[in-house]
Tab-separated table of C-alpha atoms and ligand atoms in Angstrom:
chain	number	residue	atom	x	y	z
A	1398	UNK	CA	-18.750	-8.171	12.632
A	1399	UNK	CA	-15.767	-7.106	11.753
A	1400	UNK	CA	-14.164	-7.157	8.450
A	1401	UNK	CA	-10.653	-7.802	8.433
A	1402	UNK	CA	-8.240	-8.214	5.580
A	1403	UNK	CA	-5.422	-9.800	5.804
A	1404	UNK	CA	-2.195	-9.190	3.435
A	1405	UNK	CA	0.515	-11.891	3.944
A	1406	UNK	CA	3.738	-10.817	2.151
A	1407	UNK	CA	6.935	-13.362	1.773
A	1408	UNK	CA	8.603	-13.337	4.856
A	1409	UNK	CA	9.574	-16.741	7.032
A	1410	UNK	CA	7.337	-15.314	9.669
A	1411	UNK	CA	4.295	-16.153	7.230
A	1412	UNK	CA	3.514	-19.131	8.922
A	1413	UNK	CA	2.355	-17.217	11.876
A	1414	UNK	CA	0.093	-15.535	10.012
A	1415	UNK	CA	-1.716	-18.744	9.927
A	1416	UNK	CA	-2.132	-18.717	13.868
A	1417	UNK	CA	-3.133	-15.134	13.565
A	1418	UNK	CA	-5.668	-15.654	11.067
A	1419	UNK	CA	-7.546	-18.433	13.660
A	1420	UNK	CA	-6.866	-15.711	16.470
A	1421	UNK	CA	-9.105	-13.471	14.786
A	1422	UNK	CA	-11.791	-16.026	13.204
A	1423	UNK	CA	-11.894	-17.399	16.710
A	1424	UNK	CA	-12.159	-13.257	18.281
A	1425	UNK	CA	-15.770	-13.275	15.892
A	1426	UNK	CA	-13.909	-11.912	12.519
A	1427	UNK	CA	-14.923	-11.935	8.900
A	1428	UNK	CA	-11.271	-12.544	7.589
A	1429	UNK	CA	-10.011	-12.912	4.153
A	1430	UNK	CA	-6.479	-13.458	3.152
A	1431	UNK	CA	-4.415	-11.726	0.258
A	1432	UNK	CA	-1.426	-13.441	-0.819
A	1433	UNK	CA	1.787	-12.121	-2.439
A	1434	UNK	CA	3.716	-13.637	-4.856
A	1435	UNK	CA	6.706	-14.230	-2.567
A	1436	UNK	CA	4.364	-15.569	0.479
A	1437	UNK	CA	3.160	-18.203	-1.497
A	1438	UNK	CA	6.547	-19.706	-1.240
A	1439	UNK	CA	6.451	-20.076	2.111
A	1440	UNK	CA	2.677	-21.058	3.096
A	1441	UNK	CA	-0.018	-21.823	0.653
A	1442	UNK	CA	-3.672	-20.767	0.119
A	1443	UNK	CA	-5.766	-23.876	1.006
A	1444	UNK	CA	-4.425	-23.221	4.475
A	1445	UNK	CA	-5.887	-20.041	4.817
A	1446	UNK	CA	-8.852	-21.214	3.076
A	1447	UNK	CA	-9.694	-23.640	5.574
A	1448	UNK	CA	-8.740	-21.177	8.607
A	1449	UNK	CA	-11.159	-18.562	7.025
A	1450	UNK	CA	-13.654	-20.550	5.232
A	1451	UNK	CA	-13.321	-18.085	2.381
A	1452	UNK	CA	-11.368	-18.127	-0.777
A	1453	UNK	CA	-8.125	-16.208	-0.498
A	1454	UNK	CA	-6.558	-13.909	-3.758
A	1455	UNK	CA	-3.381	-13.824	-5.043
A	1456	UNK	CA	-2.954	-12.270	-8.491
A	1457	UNK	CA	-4.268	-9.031	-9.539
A	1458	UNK	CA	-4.811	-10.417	-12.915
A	1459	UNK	CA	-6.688	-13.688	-11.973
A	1460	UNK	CA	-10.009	-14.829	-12.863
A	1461	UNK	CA	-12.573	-14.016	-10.176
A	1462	UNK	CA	-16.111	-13.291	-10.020
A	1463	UNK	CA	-15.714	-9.730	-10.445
A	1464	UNK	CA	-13.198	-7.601	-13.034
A	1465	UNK	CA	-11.771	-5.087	-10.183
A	1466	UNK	CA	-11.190	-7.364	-7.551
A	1467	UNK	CA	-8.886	-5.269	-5.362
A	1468	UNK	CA	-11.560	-2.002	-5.455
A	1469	UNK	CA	-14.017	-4.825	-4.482
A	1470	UNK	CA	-11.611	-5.808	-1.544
A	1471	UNK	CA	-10.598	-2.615	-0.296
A	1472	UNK	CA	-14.446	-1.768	0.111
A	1473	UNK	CA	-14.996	-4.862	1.516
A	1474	UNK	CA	-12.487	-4.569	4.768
A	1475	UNK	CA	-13.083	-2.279	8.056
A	1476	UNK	CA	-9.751	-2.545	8.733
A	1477	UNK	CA	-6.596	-4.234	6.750
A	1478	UNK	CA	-3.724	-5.937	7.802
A	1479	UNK	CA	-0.947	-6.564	6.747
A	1480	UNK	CA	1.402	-9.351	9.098
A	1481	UNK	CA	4.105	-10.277	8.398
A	1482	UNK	CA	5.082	-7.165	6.024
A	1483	UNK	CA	8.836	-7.343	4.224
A	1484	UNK	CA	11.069	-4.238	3.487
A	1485	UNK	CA	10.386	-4.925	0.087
A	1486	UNK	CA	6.415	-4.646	0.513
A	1487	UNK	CA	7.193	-1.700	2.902
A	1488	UNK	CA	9.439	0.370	-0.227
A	1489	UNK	CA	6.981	-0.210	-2.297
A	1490	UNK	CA	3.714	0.415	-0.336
A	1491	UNK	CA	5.934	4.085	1.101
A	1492	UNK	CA	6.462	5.117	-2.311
A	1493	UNK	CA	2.989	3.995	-3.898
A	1494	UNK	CA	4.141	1.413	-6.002
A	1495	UNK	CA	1.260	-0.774	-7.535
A	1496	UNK	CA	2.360	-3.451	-9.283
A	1497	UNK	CA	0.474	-6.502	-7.728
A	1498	UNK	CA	-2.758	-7.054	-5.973
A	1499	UNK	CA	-1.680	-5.762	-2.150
A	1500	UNK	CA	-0.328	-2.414	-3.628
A	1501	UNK	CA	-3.160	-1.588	-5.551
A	1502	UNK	CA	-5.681	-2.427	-2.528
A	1503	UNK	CA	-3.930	-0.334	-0.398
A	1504	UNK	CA	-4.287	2.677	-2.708
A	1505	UNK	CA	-7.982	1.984	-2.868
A	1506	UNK	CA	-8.535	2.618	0.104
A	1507	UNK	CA	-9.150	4.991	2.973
A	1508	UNK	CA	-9.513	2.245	5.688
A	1509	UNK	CA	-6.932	1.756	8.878
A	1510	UNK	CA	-4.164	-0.040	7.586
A	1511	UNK	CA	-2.181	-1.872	10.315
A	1512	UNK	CA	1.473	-3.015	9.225
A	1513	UNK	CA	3.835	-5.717	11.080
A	1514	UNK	CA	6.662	-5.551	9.780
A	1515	UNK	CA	9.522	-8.500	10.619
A	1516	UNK	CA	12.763	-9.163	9.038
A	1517	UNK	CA	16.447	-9.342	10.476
A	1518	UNK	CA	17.691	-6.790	13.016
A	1519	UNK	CA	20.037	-5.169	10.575
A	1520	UNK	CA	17.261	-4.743	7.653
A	1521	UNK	CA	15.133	-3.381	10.248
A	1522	UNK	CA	17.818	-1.146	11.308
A	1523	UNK	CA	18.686	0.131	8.000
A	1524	UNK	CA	17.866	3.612	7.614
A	1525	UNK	CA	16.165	3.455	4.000
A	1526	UNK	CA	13.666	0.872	5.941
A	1527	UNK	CA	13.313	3.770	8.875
A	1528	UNK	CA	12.830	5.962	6.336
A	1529	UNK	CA	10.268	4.373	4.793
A	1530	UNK	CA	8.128	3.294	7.581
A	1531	UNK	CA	8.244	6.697	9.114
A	1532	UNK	CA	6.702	7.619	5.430
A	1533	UNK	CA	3.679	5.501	6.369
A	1534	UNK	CA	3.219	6.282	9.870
A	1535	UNK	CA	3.260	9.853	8.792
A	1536	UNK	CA	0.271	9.062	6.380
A	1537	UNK	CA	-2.832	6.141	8.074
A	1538	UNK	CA	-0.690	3.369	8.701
A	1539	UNK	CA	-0.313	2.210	12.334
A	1540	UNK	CA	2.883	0.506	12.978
A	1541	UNK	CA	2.631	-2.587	14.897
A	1542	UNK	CA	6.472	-2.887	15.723
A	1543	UNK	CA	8.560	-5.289	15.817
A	1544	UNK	CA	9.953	-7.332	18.688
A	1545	UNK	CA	13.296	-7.728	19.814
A	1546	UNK	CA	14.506	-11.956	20.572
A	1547	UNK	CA	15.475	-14.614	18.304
A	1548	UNK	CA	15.347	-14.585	14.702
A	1549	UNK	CA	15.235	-17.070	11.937
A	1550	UNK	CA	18.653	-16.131	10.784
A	1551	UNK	CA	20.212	-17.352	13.978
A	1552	UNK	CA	20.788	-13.933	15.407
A	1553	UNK	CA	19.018	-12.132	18.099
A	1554	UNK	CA	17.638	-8.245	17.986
A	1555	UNK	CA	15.200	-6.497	17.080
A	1556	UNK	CA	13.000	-7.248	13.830
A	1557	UNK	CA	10.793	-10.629	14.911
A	1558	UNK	CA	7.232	-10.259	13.819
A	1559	UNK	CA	5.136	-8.795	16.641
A	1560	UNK	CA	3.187	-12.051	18.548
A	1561	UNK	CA	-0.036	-12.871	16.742
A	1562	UNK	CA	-2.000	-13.138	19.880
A	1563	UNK	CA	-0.582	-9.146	19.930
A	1564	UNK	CA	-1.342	-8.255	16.535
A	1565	UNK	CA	-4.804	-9.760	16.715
A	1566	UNK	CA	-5.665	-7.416	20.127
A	1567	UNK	CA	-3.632	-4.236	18.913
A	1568	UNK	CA	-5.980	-4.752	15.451
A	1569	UNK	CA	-9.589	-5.198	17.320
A	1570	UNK	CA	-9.078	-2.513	19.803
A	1571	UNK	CA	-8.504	-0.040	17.249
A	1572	UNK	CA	-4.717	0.787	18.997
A	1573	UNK	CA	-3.624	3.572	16.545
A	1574	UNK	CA	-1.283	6.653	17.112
A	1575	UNK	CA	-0.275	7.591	21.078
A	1576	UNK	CA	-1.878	11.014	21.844
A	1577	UNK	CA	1.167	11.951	23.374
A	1578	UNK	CA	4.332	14.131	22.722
A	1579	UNK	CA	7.662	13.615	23.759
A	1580	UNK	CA	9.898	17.014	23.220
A	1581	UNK	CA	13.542	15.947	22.592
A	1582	UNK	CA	16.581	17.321	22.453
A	1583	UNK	CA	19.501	16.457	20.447
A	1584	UNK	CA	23.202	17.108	19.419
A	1585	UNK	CA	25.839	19.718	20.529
A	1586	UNK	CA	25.148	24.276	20.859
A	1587	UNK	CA	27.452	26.358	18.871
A	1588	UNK	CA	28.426	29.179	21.149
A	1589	UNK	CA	29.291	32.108	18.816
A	1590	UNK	CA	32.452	33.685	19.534
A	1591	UNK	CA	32.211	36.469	16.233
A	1592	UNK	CA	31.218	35.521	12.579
A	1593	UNK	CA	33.533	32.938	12.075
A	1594	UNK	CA	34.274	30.732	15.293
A	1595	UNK	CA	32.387	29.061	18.027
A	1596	UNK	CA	33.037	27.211	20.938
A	1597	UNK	CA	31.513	23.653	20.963
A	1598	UNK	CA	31.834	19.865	21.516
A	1599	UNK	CA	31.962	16.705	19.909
A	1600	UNK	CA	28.326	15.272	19.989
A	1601	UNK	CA	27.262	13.609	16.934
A	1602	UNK	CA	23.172	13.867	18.184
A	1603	UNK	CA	22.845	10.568	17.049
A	1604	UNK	CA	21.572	9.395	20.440
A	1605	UNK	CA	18.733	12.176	20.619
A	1606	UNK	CA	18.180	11.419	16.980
A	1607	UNK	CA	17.613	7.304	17.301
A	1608	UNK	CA	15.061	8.277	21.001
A	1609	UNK	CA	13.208	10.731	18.142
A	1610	UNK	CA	12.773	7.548	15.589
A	1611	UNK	CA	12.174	4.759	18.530
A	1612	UNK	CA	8.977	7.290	19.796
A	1613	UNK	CA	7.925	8.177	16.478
A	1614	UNK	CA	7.700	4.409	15.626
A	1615	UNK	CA	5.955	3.718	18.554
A	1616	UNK	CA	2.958	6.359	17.642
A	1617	UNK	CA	4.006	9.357	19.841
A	1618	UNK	CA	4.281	12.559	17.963
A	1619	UNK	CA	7.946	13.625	18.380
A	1620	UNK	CA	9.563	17.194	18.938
A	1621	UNK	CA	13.117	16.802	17.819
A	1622	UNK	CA	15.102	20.394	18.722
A	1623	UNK	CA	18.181	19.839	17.717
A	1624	UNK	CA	21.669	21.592	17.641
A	1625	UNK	CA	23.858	21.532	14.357
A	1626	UNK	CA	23.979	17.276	13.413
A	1627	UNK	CA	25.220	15.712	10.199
A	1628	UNK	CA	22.054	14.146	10.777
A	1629	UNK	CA	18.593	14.422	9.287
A	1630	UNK	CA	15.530	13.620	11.289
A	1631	UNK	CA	13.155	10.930	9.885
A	1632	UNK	CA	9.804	12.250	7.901
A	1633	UNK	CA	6.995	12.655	10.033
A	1634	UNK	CA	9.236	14.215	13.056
A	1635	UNK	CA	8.694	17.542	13.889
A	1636	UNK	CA	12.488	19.009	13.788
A	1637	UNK	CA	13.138	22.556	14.679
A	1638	UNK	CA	17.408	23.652	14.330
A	1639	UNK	CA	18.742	25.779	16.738
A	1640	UNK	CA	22.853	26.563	17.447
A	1641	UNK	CA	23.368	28.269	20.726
A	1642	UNK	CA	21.935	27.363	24.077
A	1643	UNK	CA	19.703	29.762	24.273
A	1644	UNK	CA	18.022	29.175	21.041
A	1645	UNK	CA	17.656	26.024	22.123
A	1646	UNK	CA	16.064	26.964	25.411
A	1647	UNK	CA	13.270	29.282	24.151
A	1648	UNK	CA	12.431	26.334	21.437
A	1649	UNK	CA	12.170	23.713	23.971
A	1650	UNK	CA	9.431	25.745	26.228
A	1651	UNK	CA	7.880	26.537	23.173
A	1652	UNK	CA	6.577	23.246	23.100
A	1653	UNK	CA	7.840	21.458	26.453
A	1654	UNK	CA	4.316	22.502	27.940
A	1655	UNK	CA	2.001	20.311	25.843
A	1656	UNK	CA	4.288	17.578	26.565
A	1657	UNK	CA	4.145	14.254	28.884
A	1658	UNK	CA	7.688	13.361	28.369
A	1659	UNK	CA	10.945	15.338	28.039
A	1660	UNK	CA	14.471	14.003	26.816
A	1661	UNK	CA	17.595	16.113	27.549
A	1662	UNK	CA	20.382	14.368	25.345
A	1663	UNK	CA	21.889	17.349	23.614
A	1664	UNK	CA	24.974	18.074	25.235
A	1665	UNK	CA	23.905	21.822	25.475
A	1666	UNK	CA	27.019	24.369	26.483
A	1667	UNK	CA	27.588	25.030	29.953
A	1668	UNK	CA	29.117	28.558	28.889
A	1669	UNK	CA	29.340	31.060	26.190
A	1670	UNK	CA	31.171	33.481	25.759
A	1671	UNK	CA	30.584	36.810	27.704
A	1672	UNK	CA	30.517	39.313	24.556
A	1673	UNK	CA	30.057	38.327	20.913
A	1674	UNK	CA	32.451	40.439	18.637
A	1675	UNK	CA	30.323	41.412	15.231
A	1676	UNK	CA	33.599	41.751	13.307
A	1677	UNK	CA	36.243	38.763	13.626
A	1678	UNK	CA	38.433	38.808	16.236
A	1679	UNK	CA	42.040	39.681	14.554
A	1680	UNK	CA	44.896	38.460	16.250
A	1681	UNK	CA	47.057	40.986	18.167
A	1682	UNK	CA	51.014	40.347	17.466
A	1683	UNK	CA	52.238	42.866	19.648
A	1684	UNK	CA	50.577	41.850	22.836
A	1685	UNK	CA	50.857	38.883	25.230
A	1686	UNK	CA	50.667	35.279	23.942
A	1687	UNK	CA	47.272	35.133	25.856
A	1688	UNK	CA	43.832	35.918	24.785
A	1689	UNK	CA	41.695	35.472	27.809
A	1690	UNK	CA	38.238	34.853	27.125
A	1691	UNK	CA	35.629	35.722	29.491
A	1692	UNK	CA	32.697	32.983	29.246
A	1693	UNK	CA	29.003	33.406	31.123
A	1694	UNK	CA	27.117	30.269	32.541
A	1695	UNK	CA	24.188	29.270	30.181
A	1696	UNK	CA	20.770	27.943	30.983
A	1697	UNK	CA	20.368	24.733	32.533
A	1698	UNK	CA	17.382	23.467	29.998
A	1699	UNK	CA	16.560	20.256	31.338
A	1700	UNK	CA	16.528	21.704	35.022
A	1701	UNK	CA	14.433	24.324	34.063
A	1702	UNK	CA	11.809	21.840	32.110
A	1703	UNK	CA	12.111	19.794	35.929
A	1704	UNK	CA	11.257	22.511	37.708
A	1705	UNK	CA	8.281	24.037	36.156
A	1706	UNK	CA	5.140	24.720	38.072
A	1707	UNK	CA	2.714	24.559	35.780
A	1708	UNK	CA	2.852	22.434	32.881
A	1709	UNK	CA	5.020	20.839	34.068
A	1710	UNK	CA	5.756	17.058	32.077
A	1711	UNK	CA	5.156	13.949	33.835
A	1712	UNK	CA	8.112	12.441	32.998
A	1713	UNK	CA	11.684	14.546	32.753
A	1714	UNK	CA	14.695	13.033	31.776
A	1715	UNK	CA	18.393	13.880	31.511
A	1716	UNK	CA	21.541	12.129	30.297
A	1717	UNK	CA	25.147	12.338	32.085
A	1718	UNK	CA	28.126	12.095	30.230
A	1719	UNK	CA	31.120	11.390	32.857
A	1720	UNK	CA	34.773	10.507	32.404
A	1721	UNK	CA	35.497	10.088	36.364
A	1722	UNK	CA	33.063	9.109	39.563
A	1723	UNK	CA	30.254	8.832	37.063
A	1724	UNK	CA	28.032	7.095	39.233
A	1725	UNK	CA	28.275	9.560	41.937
A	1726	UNK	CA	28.014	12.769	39.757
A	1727	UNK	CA	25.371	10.646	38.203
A	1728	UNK	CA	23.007	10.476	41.263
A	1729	UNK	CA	23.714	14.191	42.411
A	1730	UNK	CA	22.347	15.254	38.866
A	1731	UNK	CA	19.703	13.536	39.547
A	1732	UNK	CA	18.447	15.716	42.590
A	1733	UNK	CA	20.347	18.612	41.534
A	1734	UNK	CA	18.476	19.013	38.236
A	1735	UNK	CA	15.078	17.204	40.088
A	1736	UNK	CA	14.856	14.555	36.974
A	1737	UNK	CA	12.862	11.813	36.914
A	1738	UNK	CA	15.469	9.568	35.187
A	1739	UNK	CA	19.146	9.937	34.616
A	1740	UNK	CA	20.511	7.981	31.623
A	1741	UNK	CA	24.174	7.694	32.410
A	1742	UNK	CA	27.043	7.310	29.581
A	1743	UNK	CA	30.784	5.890	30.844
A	1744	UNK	CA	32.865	8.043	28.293
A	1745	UNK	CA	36.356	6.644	27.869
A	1746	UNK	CA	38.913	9.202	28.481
A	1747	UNK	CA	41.150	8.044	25.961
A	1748	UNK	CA	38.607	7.157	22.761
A	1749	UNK	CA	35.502	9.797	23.760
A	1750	UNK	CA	33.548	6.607	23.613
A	1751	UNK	CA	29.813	6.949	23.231
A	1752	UNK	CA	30.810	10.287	21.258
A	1753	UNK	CA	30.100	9.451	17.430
A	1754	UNK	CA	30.333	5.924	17.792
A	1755	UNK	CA	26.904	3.828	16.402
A	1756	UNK	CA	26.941	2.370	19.648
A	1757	UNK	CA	26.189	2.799	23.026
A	1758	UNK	CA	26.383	1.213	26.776
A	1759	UNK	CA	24.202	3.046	29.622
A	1760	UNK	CA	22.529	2.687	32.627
A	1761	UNK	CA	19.530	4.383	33.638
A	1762	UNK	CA	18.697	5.401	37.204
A	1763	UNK	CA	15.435	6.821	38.559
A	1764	UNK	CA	14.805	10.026	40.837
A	1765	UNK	CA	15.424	7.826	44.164
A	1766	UNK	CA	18.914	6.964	42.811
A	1767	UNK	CA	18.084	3.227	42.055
A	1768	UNK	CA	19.395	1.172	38.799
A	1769	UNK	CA	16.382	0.655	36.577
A	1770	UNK	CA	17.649	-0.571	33.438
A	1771	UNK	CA	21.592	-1.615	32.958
A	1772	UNK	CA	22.186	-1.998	28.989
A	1773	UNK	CA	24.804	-4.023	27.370
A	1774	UNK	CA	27.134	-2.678	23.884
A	1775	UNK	CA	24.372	-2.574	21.752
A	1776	UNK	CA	23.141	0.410	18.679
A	1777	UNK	CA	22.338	3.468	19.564
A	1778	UNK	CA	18.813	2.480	18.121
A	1779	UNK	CA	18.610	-0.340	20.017
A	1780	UNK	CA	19.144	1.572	23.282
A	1781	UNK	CA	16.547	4.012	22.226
A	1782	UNK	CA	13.895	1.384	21.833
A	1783	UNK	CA	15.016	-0.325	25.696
A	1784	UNK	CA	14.914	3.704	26.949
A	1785	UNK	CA	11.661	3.980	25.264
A	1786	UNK	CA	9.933	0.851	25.872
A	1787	UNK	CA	10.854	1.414	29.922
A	1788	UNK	CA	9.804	5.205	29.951
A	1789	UNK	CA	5.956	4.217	28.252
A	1790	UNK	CA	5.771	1.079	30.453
A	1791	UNK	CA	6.288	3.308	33.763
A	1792	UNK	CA	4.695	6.379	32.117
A	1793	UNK	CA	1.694	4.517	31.742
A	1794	UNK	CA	1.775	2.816	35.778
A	1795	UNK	CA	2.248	6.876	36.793
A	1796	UNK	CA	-0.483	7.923	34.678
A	1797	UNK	CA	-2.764	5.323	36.243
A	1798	UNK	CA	-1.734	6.594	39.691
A	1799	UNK	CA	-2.123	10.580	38.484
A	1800	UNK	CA	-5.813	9.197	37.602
A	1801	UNK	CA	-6.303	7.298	40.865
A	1802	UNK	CA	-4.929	9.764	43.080
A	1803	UNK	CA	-7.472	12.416	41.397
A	1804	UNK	CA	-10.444	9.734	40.664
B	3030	C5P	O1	25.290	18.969	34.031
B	3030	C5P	P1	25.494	18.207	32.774
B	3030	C5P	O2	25.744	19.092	31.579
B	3030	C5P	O3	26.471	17.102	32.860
B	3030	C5P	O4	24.076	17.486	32.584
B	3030	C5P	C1	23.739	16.815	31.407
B	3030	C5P	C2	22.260	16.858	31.227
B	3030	C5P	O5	21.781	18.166	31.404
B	3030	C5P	C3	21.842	16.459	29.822
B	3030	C5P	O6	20.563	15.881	29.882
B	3030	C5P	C4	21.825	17.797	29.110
B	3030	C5P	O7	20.975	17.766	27.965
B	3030	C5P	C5	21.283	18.702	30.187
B	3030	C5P	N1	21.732	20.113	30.118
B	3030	C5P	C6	20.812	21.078	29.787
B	3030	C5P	N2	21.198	22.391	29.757
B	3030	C5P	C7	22.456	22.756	30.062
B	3030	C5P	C8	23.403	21.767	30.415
B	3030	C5P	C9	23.009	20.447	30.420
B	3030	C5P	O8	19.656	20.762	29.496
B	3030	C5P	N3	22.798	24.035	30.016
């Protein structure tokens, strides 16, 4: 049978912990049920008492029939779960922090911990709580995310408590980590001109850098290669810096071959310059007003990854950033470049809207040129999870067709 603790901490969604503790009594579960300080103010013991049939603990420093109750616990459980889990109980479990019953349980142990996090869409958002849970799911934690809908605050996003009838199957199949990679690529190239000046462009890389967190969240390993950002990749994703095109090119088929999904969003140079001087270019007074510089076409890296033969991933997708026409330079990328999906950005002429904004609108087409997923203003995070969420749903219909069409 298995043994399944479960660790309520003080969040509003505690009362569905209740439904999920019957879910998995009713599935054939030993349960028990560990309650914080704070999620006693929101359900109480006797009701998990009578769900379980067993007594439920509280306070590390209560009387109970043995002195080291939580080493007794954590020895007990096959598995332990912990639904709903606050940011608070998510700080403090990242960083170690032992101070009640739950925290010292889950340092005495080397059981699968599964952790469902809820709170409001901005919390979740926030990037000390990214941080944070990317410092558990680096370490045996399986993330049981979050959904996106209504919340108790009256707003609607991501950050609701994952449904219990979910939780309870993710937890009894054993659902852990995604054996699968996802290569990404992220931010602008710096084209060196000599020692001092470049020629670039304005992305920020924050769009490359929320599709790195959204996967890594959801249990893929994640291969962030990224051109110079003001960002810093979450802990846990692998994150390898390049600055010119090219370096960015050899990186990506480093790894692109061991990968089932690929992400062009770096906006890589088309061109760089034909000759790099080693000394800086000095500016020549007695000459023409002109300095004409000679520029060679780079590497098209997410064309390339789309047209491998071998190794080839199942999945290959580019973004489009257009000012004019964009739907119809949108679709000709498509074939051109032989993606599998086109994620297509409206940039205003006037603002450079999406560049460095927080915020996004796209629309996604697939290879046969058909609108598969039209998003509204939202965060660039909450785009990456909708991108995400649609590319594992459809990566995992095409895998089941690569297995019939071979089985
Ligand atoms: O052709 P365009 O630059 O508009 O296409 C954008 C898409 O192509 C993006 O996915 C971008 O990452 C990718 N790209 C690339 N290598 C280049 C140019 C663009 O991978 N040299």
């Amino acid at each position: 049978m298995n043994k399944i603790l479960l660790c309520v901490t003080g969040s509003i969604a505690a009362y569905k912990a209740l439904e999920l503790t019957r879910l998995l009594v009713k599935a054939g579960c030993d349960v028990k049920v560990v309650l914080s300080r704070s999620a006693l103010e929101f359900v109480t013991p006797l009701s998990f008492e009578a769900l379980c049939k067993q007594k439920s603990y509280q306070d590390l420093f209560e009387y109970s029939e043995t002195p080291i109750e939580h080493i007794e616990l954590a020895r007990w459980a096959d598995k332990i779960l912990i639904a709903p889990a606050t940011a608070n109980t998510l700080a403090k479990l990242a960083y170690g922090i032992a101070d009640d019953l739950l925290g010292n349980i889950i340092l005495a142990t080397k059981k699968p911990i599964y952790v469902a996090p809820a709170m409001n869409k901005q919390m979740w958002h926030n990037s000390i709580v990214k941080e944070n849970v990317a410092r558990l799911v680096a370490r045996q934690f399986t993330l049981l995310a979050p959904d996106t809908g209504e919340q108790a605050c009256g707003e609607i996003g991501e950050g609701r408590l994952m449904e219990p009838e979910l939780i309870a199957k993710m937890v009894l199949q054993n659902i852990s980590k995604i054996d699968k990679t996802v290569v990404i690529t992220a931010g602008p190239t710096v084209e060196a001109l000599d020692p001092v000046r470049y020629l670039s462009n304005y992305s920020s890389g924050k769009m490359g850098y929320a599709l790195a967190d959204a996967f890594y969240n959801l249990g893929w390993r994640v291969v962030l290669i990224s051109g110079p950002t003001e960002l810093s990749a979450s802990y846990g994703i692998h994150t390898i810096y390049v600055k010119s095109a090219k370096e960015m090119y050899d990186a990506v088929h480093e790894y692109v071959d061991k990968a089932e999904l690929f992400i062009g969003a770096a906006a890589v140079a088309d061109y760089r310059p034909q000759s790099y001087a080693t000394h800086k270019i000095k500016k020549m007074n007695d000459v023409d007003d002109e300095l004409i510089l000679k520029l060679s076409k780079n590497e098209d890296i997410v064309k390339s990854v789309a047209n491998l033969q071998k190794n080839r991933p199942l999945c290959v997708v580019g973004f489009a950033a257009e000012t004019d026409n964009a739907k119809v330079y949108a679709l000709q990328k498509i074939s051109a470049k032989n993606l599998d999906y086109l994620v297509l950005n409206q940039v205003d002429n006037k603002t450079g809207f999406p560049f460095y904004s927080d915020q996004n609108q796209v629309q996604i087409y697939d290879r046969k040129g058909r609108l598969v997923l039209e998003l509204t203003l939202m965060s660039k995070l909450d785009v990456a999870y909708q991108i995400a969420h649609m590319l594992c749903n459809r990566l995992a219909k095409k895998e089941e067709q690569v297995e019939l069409n071979y089985g």
